[in-house]
Amino acid sequence: MPQLCSLVRRRKFDALRRRTMALTLFLVVLLVCAMVADSQSRDEQARPGDCVACHGRADVLPKNHVPTASMDAADCRACHAKGSPLTLVAKIPLGHLHQLHGITCNQCHPQGTLAGPLTTEQCLACHGSLEEVIARTATTRPHNPHGSPHGKTYLACDLCHHQHTWSENFCLLCHDFEYRVP
Amino acid sequence: MGSQKQKNKGVSRRDFMKATGGMAAAAGMAGGGLLLGSKKAFAAEMPEKWDETFDVIVVGSGFAGLAAAYEAKKAGASVVVLEKMRTPGGNSIINGGVVAAAGSPLQAKAGIQDSPEILLQDMLAAGLHLNHLPLARIVAQESNNMVQWTINELGVKYKDGVTQEGGHAVPRMYSTYNQSGSAIVEQQLEKLAALGVVPRTGILLKRILRDNDGRIKGVEVREGYLFPKEGSGRQQFIKARKAVVLATGGFGNDVAFRSVQDPRLTQELESTNQPGATAEALREAFRIGCTPVQLSWIQLGPWGSPDERGMGLNPFFAQLCCAMYGLWVDTLTGKRFVNELADRKIRADAIIRAGNKCIAFTDAKGYALGQKALGEIMNRLIDRGVVKRHESLEAMAAAYDMPLAPLQETIQRFNTSVAAGKDEEWGRYLQKDQFPLETAPYYASRLMPKVHHTMGGVRINTDAQALDVETDAPIPGLYCAGEVTGAVHGAVRLGSCAVVDCLTFGRIAGRQAAAEKPWG
Ligand SMILES: Cc1cc2nc3c(=O)[nH]c(=O)nc-3n(C[C@H](O)[C@H](O)[C@H](O)COP(=O)(O)OP(=O)(O)OC[C@H]3O[C@@H](n4cnc5c(N)ncnc54)[C@H](O)[C@@H]3O)c2cc1C
């Protein structure tokens, strides 16, 4: 009986070990992929059609998408017009749109500095004063997303607008305000 | 069923032993704080190396925490403010901006007689005399001083008139210009920034580090914490040379903890609180030996609406337009069911007892008053369908499936009371400019009580020192202020008294913390 027990236990253990090894291997591969992708991401020379430069793979755009290598934001808008069902707003991380508008990495993260998150003041340097930003969305329903009664700290841009990942609707934490956040 | 029960019991006991460690559990059963060898049960391992050092560590960035930080900094201490959420301000920055001031200049202007003693009596009556008197007395005495301090020292702007909250004998509330606590918090933040203190967000308090000698030495935190992700962020140890001020607010949005204290407050009930109003810091305070007090007194706000999330905007309408100048009625009967200016507990209980089918309403005159006092807020309420306009009484009754004749009778009776200058039916305080309800159109909203304020918490003395559960003596190096403390308000906190409570004890805590002798 004890032998049987230990046999069963060993088998179980082996299976567990195999599974653990497979999992470890998988995680290592994942990590390496991520590192490769990351080391290539934020390539400041990247052009719109050159997805590989950042993503490490070419199939980012849908199959049969027209070549975009020589395009800028205006060209994209020819198909992806603002307000149309094809709009890019809230569909790709904002960093792409900045890039397409010719705002390159170094304009936000000056060369030689560590690329950290930007302050609201840095965003406003291009986008106008807080008052102007608030006025721009004055008619948005059900509530002006920039007109929070909770004060200036609730208007920090990066609560909602992210550059290198998907933006989010921070208001949803407490309210039912549905917005498409660029 | 039986075996399931047994299983649960077994698991929970094993978990308990695992979580506490067999020895500690045994000690705990024999009586908290027993010696384990030479080590106190509350004592933590002190880190070999501290990542940072400050004189005073303030945890929480609401009224209380910011007031403490301000006073400590002004007294010359080095100060850091830690906040787990991505924005500072907690419940304070989303609060309604209504602040009690007994014996204020605005009252004098309106010819209203008032005094700190009358406010104290109101607080004790609503609090069922469970209030710790010395604490309540400080709040009552300081109310007007504190409002004047926010004006003169912080530069807070208020509207030019007083309003009345339930449970208060007279109108005595100042309202911030934007009807939000943000008007106060923003000024606090600005003043602090000028002194070089900016709250650090995304930092969760994990452990308060109390040494074997009984003194608080610092905190363990998670830096880069992403609410509500368990385990996110990086472990850091911060040393407090003088003191830690715990100002982590209430636990109204912590379903697990609140329903332990009051089993009726399940998930079914919404809360007006910010999502981070949870109990982990309070649990930690108890773990290191703070004294719990009156935890099961949890207040429901009677003026919530099922037609919007959280606190929303309905409380303004239901209170100002309806409790002061209109009526609250039960749609099942068409009758009043409570004194609309009773304290929150009485009103919330009455709504639930009536079967949760009550509305607040006012007539065109009451609505106009609301528009004058609340401006844009009234438009939003209509826009979002929280407040509905009804062309006639008949239409309003029909909209809520309410019997018309008793409703008409109710209004008739109230109007007679207004003419007589006395509310015969419910004894409600009548306003100096109270008018009969008779002008169409009518405006109404549905009422739904929501979990609003946790009266209980950590026991403190009048110096805001946390008191040890074992000895009743102050825990060296630990101050608590704001909603995380208990017994100031007893059974029921009166509306508008929390701001005063938080600012007053926050300031005391900050001054006292800065005056502590450093331990190292
Ligand atoms: C919607 C609403 C409206 C209100 N209106 C009024 C009013 O008009 N008048 C009035 O007198 N009272 C009002 N109150 C009550 C009053 O606002 C609160 O009691 C008060 O804001 C509490 O202040 P505080 O500083 O104690 O806590 P808070 O302002 O809640 O601040 C505590 C902070 O600590 C943080 N924290 C918690 N745990 C941790 C942790 N483990 N680590 C790090 N940080 C942590 C929280 O995230 C929070 O930011 C209202 C409350 C609400 C919810």
JSON list of N, CA and C in Angstrom, two decimals, chain A residues 141-144 147-156 158-160 162 168 170-177, chain B residues 85-88 90 93-95 178 180 182-183 186 189-190 227 273-275 308-310 312 376 380 383-384:
[
{"chain": "A", "resi": 141, "resn": "ARG", "atom": "N", "xyz": [-22.76, 65.43, -23.82]},
{"chain": "A", "resi": 141, "resn": "ARG", "atom": "CA", "xyz": [-23.74, 64.88, -22.89]},
{"chain": "A", "resi": 141, "resn": "ARG", "atom": "C", "xyz": [-23.26, 63.52, -22.40]},
{"chain": "A", "resi": 142, "resn": "PRO", "atom": "N", "xyz": [-23.67, 63.05, -21.21]},
{"chain": "A", "resi": 142, "resn": "PRO", "atom": "CA", "xyz": [-24.57, 63.74, -20.27]},
{"chain": "A", "resi": 142, "resn": "PRO", "atom": "C", "xyz": [-23.86, 64.78, -19.42]},
{"chain": "A", "resi": 143, "resn": "HIS", "atom": "N", "xyz": [-22.57, 64.93, -19.57]},
{"chain": "A", "resi": 143, "resn": "HIS", "atom": "CA", "xyz": [-21.85, 65.89, -18.74]},
{"chain": "A", "resi": 143, "resn": "HIS", "atom": "C", "xyz": [-20.55, 66.22, -19.45]},
{"chain": "A", "resi": 144, "resn": "ASN", "atom": "N", "xyz": [-20.14, 67.46, -19.38]},
{"chain": "A", "resi": 144, "resn": "ASN", "atom": "CA", "xyz": [-18.85, 67.83, -19.97]},
{"chain": "A", "resi": 144, "resn": "ASN", "atom": "C", "xyz": [-17.74, 67.05, -19.29]},
{"chain": "A", "resi": 147, "resn": "GLY", "atom": "N", "xyz": [-15.47, 69.11, -17.52]},
{"chain": "A", "resi": 147, "resn": "GLY", "atom": "CA", "xyz": [-16.09, 70.08, -16.60]},
{"chain": "A", "resi": 147, "resn": "GLY", "atom": "C", "xyz": [-16.41, 69.44, -15.27]},
{"chain": "A", "resi": 148, "resn": "SER", "atom": "N", "xyz": [-15.51, 68.59, -14.77]},
{"chain": "A", "resi": 148, "resn": "SER", "atom": "CA", "xyz": [-15.78, 67.90, -13.50]},
{"chain": "A", "resi": 148, "resn": "SER", "atom": "C", "xyz": [-15.91, 68.89, -12.35]},
{"chain": "A", "resi": 149, "resn": "PRO", "atom": "N", "xyz": [-16.93, 68.71, -11.52]},
{"chain": "A", "resi": 149, "resn": "PRO", "atom": "CA", "xyz": [-17.05, 69.57, -10.34]},
{"chain": "A", "resi": 149, "resn": "PRO", "atom": "C", "xyz": [-16.06, 69.18, -9.25]},
{"chain": "A", "resi": 150, "resn": "HIS", "atom": "N", "xyz": [-15.30, 68.11, -9.48]},
{"chain": "A", "resi": 150, "resn": "HIS", "atom": "CA", "xyz": [-14.42, 67.62, -8.42]},
{"chain": "A", "resi": 150, "resn": "HIS", "atom": "C", "xyz": [-13.04, 68.29, -8.43]},
{"chain": "A", "resi": 151, "resn": "GLY", "atom": "N", "xyz": [-12.92, 69.36, -9.20]},
{"chain": "A", "resi": 151, "resn": "GLY", "atom": "CA", "xyz": [-11.69, 70.14, -9.11]},
{"chain": "A", "resi": 151, "resn": "GLY", "atom": "C", "xyz": [-10.63, 69.73, -10.11]},
{"chain": "A", "resi": 152, "resn": "LYS", "atom": "N", "xyz": [-9.56, 70.49, -10.09]},
{"chain": "A", "resi": 152, "resn": "LYS", "atom": "CA", "xyz": [-8.50, 70.36, -11.11]},
{"chain": "A", "resi": 152, "resn": "LYS", "atom": "C", "xyz": [-7.84, 68.99, -11.11]},
{"chain": "A", "resi": 153, "resn": "THR", "atom": "N", "xyz": [-7.70, 68.37, -9.93]},
{"chain": "A", "resi": 153, "resn": "THR", "atom": "CA", "xyz": [-6.97, 67.11, -9.92]},
{"chain": "A", "resi": 153, "resn": "THR", "atom": "C", "xyz": [-7.72, 66.02, -10.68]},
{"chain": "A", "resi": 154, "resn": "TYR", "atom": "N", "xyz": [-9.04, 66.20, -10.82]},
{"chain": "A", "resi": 154, "resn": "TYR", "atom": "CA", "xyz": [-9.81, 65.24, -11.62]},
{"chain": "A", "resi": 154, "resn": "TYR", "atom": "C", "xyz": [-9.70, 65.54, -13.11]},
{"chain": "A", "resi": 155, "resn": "LEU", "atom": "N", "xyz": [-8.96, 66.59, -13.45]},
{"chain": "A", "resi": 155, "resn": "LEU", "atom": "CA", "xyz": [-8.78, 66.92, -14.86]},
{"chain": "A", "resi": 155, "resn": "LEU", "atom": "C", "xyz": [-7.37, 66.58, -15.34]},
{"chain": "A", "resi": 156, "resn": "ALA", "atom": "N", "xyz": [-6.64, 65.81, -14.56]},
{"chain": "A", "resi": 156, "resn": "ALA", "atom": "CA", "xyz": [-5.32, 65.36, -15.03]},
{"chain": "A", "resi": 156, "resn": "ALA", "atom": "C", "xyz": [-5.56, 64.56, -16.30]},
{"chain": "A", "resi": 158, "resn": "ASP", "atom": "N", "xyz": [-3.97, 62.34, -17.95]},
{"chain": "A", "resi": 158, "resn": "ASP", "atom": "CA", "xyz": [-3.68, 60.90, -18.05]},
{"chain": "A", "resi": 158, "resn": "ASP", "atom": "C", "xyz": [-4.56, 60.03, -17.14]},
{"chain": "A", "resi": 159, "resn": "LEU", "atom": "N", "xyz": [-5.55, 60.63, -16.49]},
{"chain": "A", "resi": 159, "resn": "LEU", "atom": "CA", "xyz": [-6.55, 59.78, -15.83]},
{"chain": "A", "resi": 159, "resn": "LEU", "atom": "C", "xyz": [-7.31, 59.00, -16.90]},
{"chain": "A", "resi": 160, "resn": "CYS", "atom": "N", "xyz": [-7.53, 59.65, -18.05]},
{"chain": "A", "resi": 160, "resn": "CYS", "atom": "CA", "xyz": [-8.28, 58.99, -19.14]},
{"chain": "A", "resi": 160, "resn": "CYS", "atom": "C", "xyz": [-7.42, 58.74, -20.38]},
{"chain": "A", "resi": 162, "resn": "HIS", "atom": "N", "xyz": [-4.46, 57.88, -22.45]},
{"chain": "A", "resi": 162, "resn": "HIS", "atom": "CA", "xyz": [-3.15, 57.25, -22.43]},
{"chain": "A", "resi": 162, "resn": "HIS", "atom": "C", "xyz": [-2.57, 57.25, -23.83]},
{"chain": "A", "resi": 168, "resn": "GLU", "atom": "N", "xyz": [-8.91, 55.25, -21.22]},
{"chain": "A", "resi": 168, "resn": "GLU", "atom": "CA", "xyz": [-10.00, 54.70, -20.42]},
{"chain": "A", "resi": 168, "resn": "GLU", "atom": "C", "xyz": [-10.95, 55.81, -19.99]},
{"chain": "A", "resi": 170, "resn": "PHE", "atom": "N", "xyz": [-12.33, 57.24, -16.99]},
{"chain": "A", "resi": 170, "resn": "PHE", "atom": "CA", "xyz": [-12.15, 57.25, -15.54]},
{"chain": "A", "resi": 170, "resn": "PHE", "atom": "C", "xyz": [-13.45, 57.56, -14.81]},
{"chain": "A", "resi": 171, "resn": "CYS", "atom": "N", "xyz": [-14.34, 58.33, -15.44]},
{"chain": "A", "resi": 171, "resn": "CYS", "atom": "CA", "xyz": [-15.61, 58.71, -14.80]},
{"chain": "A", "resi": 171, "resn": "CYS", "atom": "C", "xyz": [-16.44, 57.48, -14.43]},
{"chain": "A", "resi": 172, "resn": "LEU", "atom": "N", "xyz": [-16.27, 56.40, -15.23]},
{"chain": "A", "resi": 172, "resn": "LEU", "atom": "CA", "xyz": [-17.08, 55.19, -15.02]},
{"chain": "A", "resi": 172, "resn": "LEU", "atom": "C", "xyz": [-16.89, 54.58, -13.64]},
{"chain": "A", "resi": 173, "resn": "LEU", "atom": "N", "xyz": [-15.79, 54.96, -12.98]},
{"chain": "A", "resi": 173, "resn": "LEU", "atom": "CA", "xyz": [-15.55, 54.47, -11.63]},
{"chain": "A", "resi": 173, "resn": "LEU", "atom": "C", "xyz": [-16.77, 54.78, -10.75]},
{"chain": "A", "resi": 174, "resn": "CYS", "atom": "N", "xyz": [-17.39, 55.93, -10.99]},
{"chain": "A", "resi": 174, "resn": "CYS", "atom": "CA", "xyz": [-18.52, 56.34, -10.15]},
{"chain": "A", "resi": 174, "resn": "CYS", "atom": "C", "xyz": [-19.79, 56.68, -10.93]},
{"chain": "A", "resi": 175, "resn": "HIS", "atom": "N", "xyz": [-19.66, 57.04, -12.20]},
{"chain": "A", "resi": 175, "resn": "HIS", "atom": "CA", "xyz": [-20.82, 57.52, -12.95]},
{"chain": "A", "resi": 175, "resn": "HIS", "atom": "C", "xyz": [-21.15, 56.62, -14.14]},
{"chain": "A", "resi": 176, "resn": "ASP", "atom": "N", "xyz": [-22.37, 56.80, -14.65]},
{"chain": "A", "resi": 176, "resn": "ASP", "atom": "CA", "xyz": [-22.77, 56.06, -15.85]},
{"chain": "A", "resi": 176, "resn": "ASP", "atom": "C", "xyz": [-22.54, 56.89, -17.11]},
{"chain": "A", "resi": 177, "resn": "PHE", "atom": "N", "xyz": [-21.51, 57.68, -17.14]},
{"chain": "A", "resi": 177, "resn": "PHE", "atom": "CA", "xyz": [-21.30, 58.55, -18.30]},
{"chain": "A", "resi": 177, "resn": "PHE", "atom": "C", "xyz": [-20.54, 57.78, -19.37]},
{"chain": "B", "resi": 85, "resn": "MET", "atom": "N", "xyz": [-5.64, 56.11, -4.11]},
{"chain": "B", "resi": 85, "resn": "MET", "atom": "CA", "xyz": [-6.35, 56.25, -5.38]},
{"chain": "B", "resi": 85, "resn": "MET", "atom": "C", "xyz": [-5.50, 57.07, -6.36]},
{"chain": "B", "resi": 86, "resn": "ARG", "atom": "N", "xyz": [-5.99, 57.19, -7.60]},
{"chain": "B", "resi": 86, "resn": "ARG", "atom": "CA", "xyz": [-5.22, 57.93, -8.59]},
{"chain": "B", "resi": 86, "resn": "ARG", "atom": "C", "xyz": [-5.44, 59.44, -8.48]},
{"chain": "B", "resi": 87, "resn": "THR", "atom": "N", "xyz": [-6.47, 59.82, -7.72]},
{"chain": "B", "resi": 87, "resn": "THR", "atom": "CA", "xyz": [-6.72, 61.24, -7.49]},
{"chain": "B", "resi": 87, "resn": "THR", "atom": "C", "xyz": [-6.78, 61.49, -5.99]},
{"chain": "B", "resi": 88, "resn": "PRO", "atom": "N", "xyz": [-6.35, 62.67, -5.54]},
{"chain": "B", "resi": 88, "resn": "PRO", "atom": "CA", "xyz": [-6.47, 62.98, -4.12]},
{"chain": "B", "resi": 88, "resn": "PRO", "atom": "C", "xyz": [-7.90, 63.41, -3.79]},
{"chain": "B", "resi": 90, "resn": "GLY", "atom": "N", "xyz": [-10.44, 61.83, -1.80]},
{"chain": "B", "resi": 90, "resn": "GLY", "atom": "CA", "xyz": [-11.37, 60.87, -1.20]},
{"chain": "B", "resi": 90, "resn": "GLY", "atom": "C", "xyz": [-12.83, 61.30, -1.31]},
{"chain": "B", "resi": 93, "resn": "ILE", "atom": "N", "xyz": [-13.60, 65.40, -1.69]},
{"chain": "B", "resi": 93, "resn": "ILE", "atom": "CA", "xyz": [-13.61, 66.19, -2.92]},
{"chain": "B", "resi": 93, "resn": "ILE", "atom": "C", "xyz": [-14.90, 65.96, -3.72]},
{"chain": "B", "resi": 94, "resn": "ILE", "atom": "N", "xyz": [-15.64, 64.91, -3.39]},
{"chain": "B", "resi": 94, "resn": "ILE", "atom": "CA", "xyz": [-16.94, 64.69, -4.07]},
{"chain": "B", "resi": 94, "resn": "ILE", "atom": "C", "xyz": [-18.09, 65.08, -3.15]},
{"chain": "B", "resi": 95, "resn": "ASN", "atom": "N", "xyz": [-17.77, 65.67, -2.02]},
{"chain": "B", "resi": 95, "resn": "ASN", "atom": "CA", "xyz": [-18.80, 65.96, -1.03]},
{"chain": "B", "resi": 95, "resn": "ASN", "atom": "C", "xyz": [-19.67, 67.14, -1.46]},
{"chain": "B", "resi": 178, "resn": "ASN", "atom": "N", "xyz": [-19.52, 76.28, -5.34]},
{"chain": "B", "resi": 178, "resn": "ASN", "atom": "CA", "xyz": [-19.84, 75.32, -6.40]},
{"chain": "B", "resi": 178, "resn": "ASN", "atom": "C", "xyz": [-20.59, 74.11, -5.85]},
{"chain": "B", "resi": 180, "resn": "SER", "atom": "N", "xyz": [-19.78, 71.95, -3.74]},
{"chain": "B", "resi": 180, "resn": "SER", "atom": "CA", "xyz": [-18.94, 70.74, -3.69]},
{"chain": "B", "resi": 180, "resn": "SER", "atom": "C", "xyz": [-17.79, 70.94, -2.72]},
{"chain": "B", "resi": 182, "resn": "SER", "atom": "N", "xyz": [-15.01, 70.04, -3.23]},
{"chain": "B", "resi": 182, "resn": "SER", "atom": "CA", "xyz": [-13.80, 70.35, -3.99]},
{"chain": "B", "resi": 182, "resn": "SER", "atom": "C", "xyz": [-13.39, 71.80, -3.78]},
{"chain": "B", "resi": 183, "resn": "ALA", "atom": "N", "xyz": [-14.36, 72.67, -3.49]},
{"chain": "B", "resi": 183, "resn": "ALA", "atom": "CA", "xyz": [-14.02, 74.09, -3.26]},
{"chain": "B", "resi": 183, "resn": "ALA", "atom": "C", "xyz": [-13.11, 74.23, -2.05]},
{"chain": "B", "resi": 186, "resn": "GLU", "atom": "N", "xyz": [-9.59, 71.81, -2.96]},
{"chain": "B", "resi": 186, "resn": "GLU", "atom": "CA", "xyz": [-8.68, 72.46, -3.91]},
{"chain": "B", "resi": 186, "resn": "GLU", "atom": "C", "xyz": [-7.86, 73.54, -3.23]},
{"chain": "B", "resi": 189, "resn": "LEU", "atom": "N", "xyz": [-5.23, 71.83, -1.17]},
{"chain": "B", "resi": 189, "resn": "LEU", "atom": "CA", "xyz": [-4.14, 71.33, -2.02]},
{"chain": "B", "resi": 189, "resn": "LEU", "atom": "C", "xyz": [-3.23, 72.47, -2.46]},
{"chain": "B", "resi": 190, "resn": "GLU", "atom": "N", "xyz": [-3.86, 73.61, -2.79]},
{"chain": "B", "resi": 190, "resn": "GLU", "atom": "CA", "xyz": [-3.08, 74.73, -3.27]},
{"chain": "B", "resi": 190, "resn": "GLU", "atom": "C", "xyz": [-2.17, 75.27, -2.17]},
{"chain": "B", "resi": 227, "resn": "PHE", "atom": "N", "xyz": [-5.56, 50.76, -7.81]},
{"chain": "B", "resi": 227, "resn": "PHE", "atom": "CA", "xyz": [-6.83, 50.38, -7.22]},
{"chain": "B", "resi": 227, "resn": "PHE", "atom": "C", "xyz": [-7.69, 49.68, -8.26]},
{"chain": "B", "resi": 273, "resn": "ASN", "atom": "N", "xyz": [-20.50, 56.77, -1.59]},
{"chain": "B", "resi": 273, "resn": "ASN", "atom": "CA", "xyz": [-19.06, 57.00, -1.38]},
{"chain": "B", "resi": 273, "resn": "ASN", "atom": "C", "xyz": [-18.22, 56.72, -2.61]},
{"chain": "B", "resi": 274, "resn": "GLN", "atom": "N", "xyz": [-17.01, 57.26, -2.59]},
{"chain": "B", "resi": 274, "resn": "GLN", "atom": "CA", "xyz": [-16.05, 56.93, -3.65]},
{"chain": "B", "resi": 274, "resn": "GLN", "atom": "C", "xyz": [-15.67, 55.45, -3.50]},
{"chain": "B", "resi": 275, "resn": "PRO", "atom": "N", "xyz": [-15.27, 54.79, -4.61]},
{"chain": "B", "resi": 275, "resn": "PRO", "atom": "CA", "xyz": [-15.02, 53.34, -4.55]},
{"chain": "B", "resi": 275, "resn": "PRO", "atom": "C", "xyz": [-13.91, 52.96, -3.57]},
{"chain": "B", "resi": 308, "resn": "GLU", "atom": "N", "xyz": [-30.00, 57.47, -10.61]},
{"chain": "B", "resi": 308, "resn": "GLU", "atom": "CA", "xyz": [-28.61, 57.87, -10.88]},
{"chain": "B", "resi": 308, "resn": "GLU", "atom": "C", "xyz": [-27.71, 57.10, -9.93]},
{"chain": "B", "resi": 309, "resn": "ARG", "atom": "N", "xyz": [-26.41, 56.99, -10.28]},
{"chain": "B", "resi": 309, "resn": "ARG", "atom": "CA", "xyz": [-25.48, 56.23, -9.44]},
{"chain": "B", "resi": 309, "resn": "ARG", "atom": "C", "xyz": [-24.93, 57.10, -8.32]},
{"chain": "B", "resi": 310, "resn": "GLY", "atom": "N", "xyz": [-24.55, 56.47, -7.23]},
{"chain": "B", "resi": 310, "resn": "GLY", "atom": "CA", "xyz": [-23.86, 57.16, -6.14]},
{"chain": "B", "resi": 310, "resn": "GLY", "atom": "C", "xyz": [-24.70, 58.25, -5.51]},
{"chain": "B", "resi": 312, "resn": "GLY", "atom": "N", "xyz": [-24.93, 61.34, -6.56]},
{"chain": "B", "resi": 312, "resn": "GLY", "atom": "CA", "xyz": [-25.63, 62.03, -7.63]},
{"chain": "B", "resi": 312, "resn": "GLY", "atom": "C", "xyz": [-26.01, 63.44, -7.22]},
{"chain": "B", "resi": 376, "resn": "GLU", "atom": "N", "xyz": [-27.26, 75.40, -12.45]},
{"chain": "B", "resi": 376, "resn": "GLU", "atom": "CA", "xyz": [-27.06, 74.35, -13.45]},
{"chain": "B", "resi": 376, "resn": "GLU", "atom": "C", "xyz": [-27.46, 72.96, -12.94]},
{"chain": "B", "resi": 380, "resn": "ARG", "atom": "N", "xyz": [-29.46, 69.81, -14.93]},
{"chain": "B", "resi": 380, "resn": "ARG", "atom": "CA", "xyz": [-28.92, 68.46, -15.10]},
{"chain": "B", "resi": 380, "resn": "ARG", "atom": "C", "xyz": [-29.89, 67.41, -14.58]},
{"chain": "B", "resi": 383, "resn": "ASP", "atom": "N", "xyz": [-32.52, 67.05, -17.11]},
{"chain": "B", "resi": 383, "resn": "ASP", "atom": "CA", "xyz": [-31.90, 66.48, -18.29]},
{"chain": "B", "resi": 383, "resn": "ASP", "atom": "C", "xyz": [-31.70, 64.98, -18.16]},
{"chain": "B", "resi": 384, "resn": "ARG", "atom": "N", "xyz": [-31.29, 64.54, -16.98]},
{"chain": "B", "resi": 384, "resn": "ARG", "atom": "CA", "xyz": [-30.98, 63.12, -16.77]},
{"chain": "B", "resi": 384, "resn": "ARG", "atom": "C", "xyz": [-32.19, 62.33, -16.32]}
]
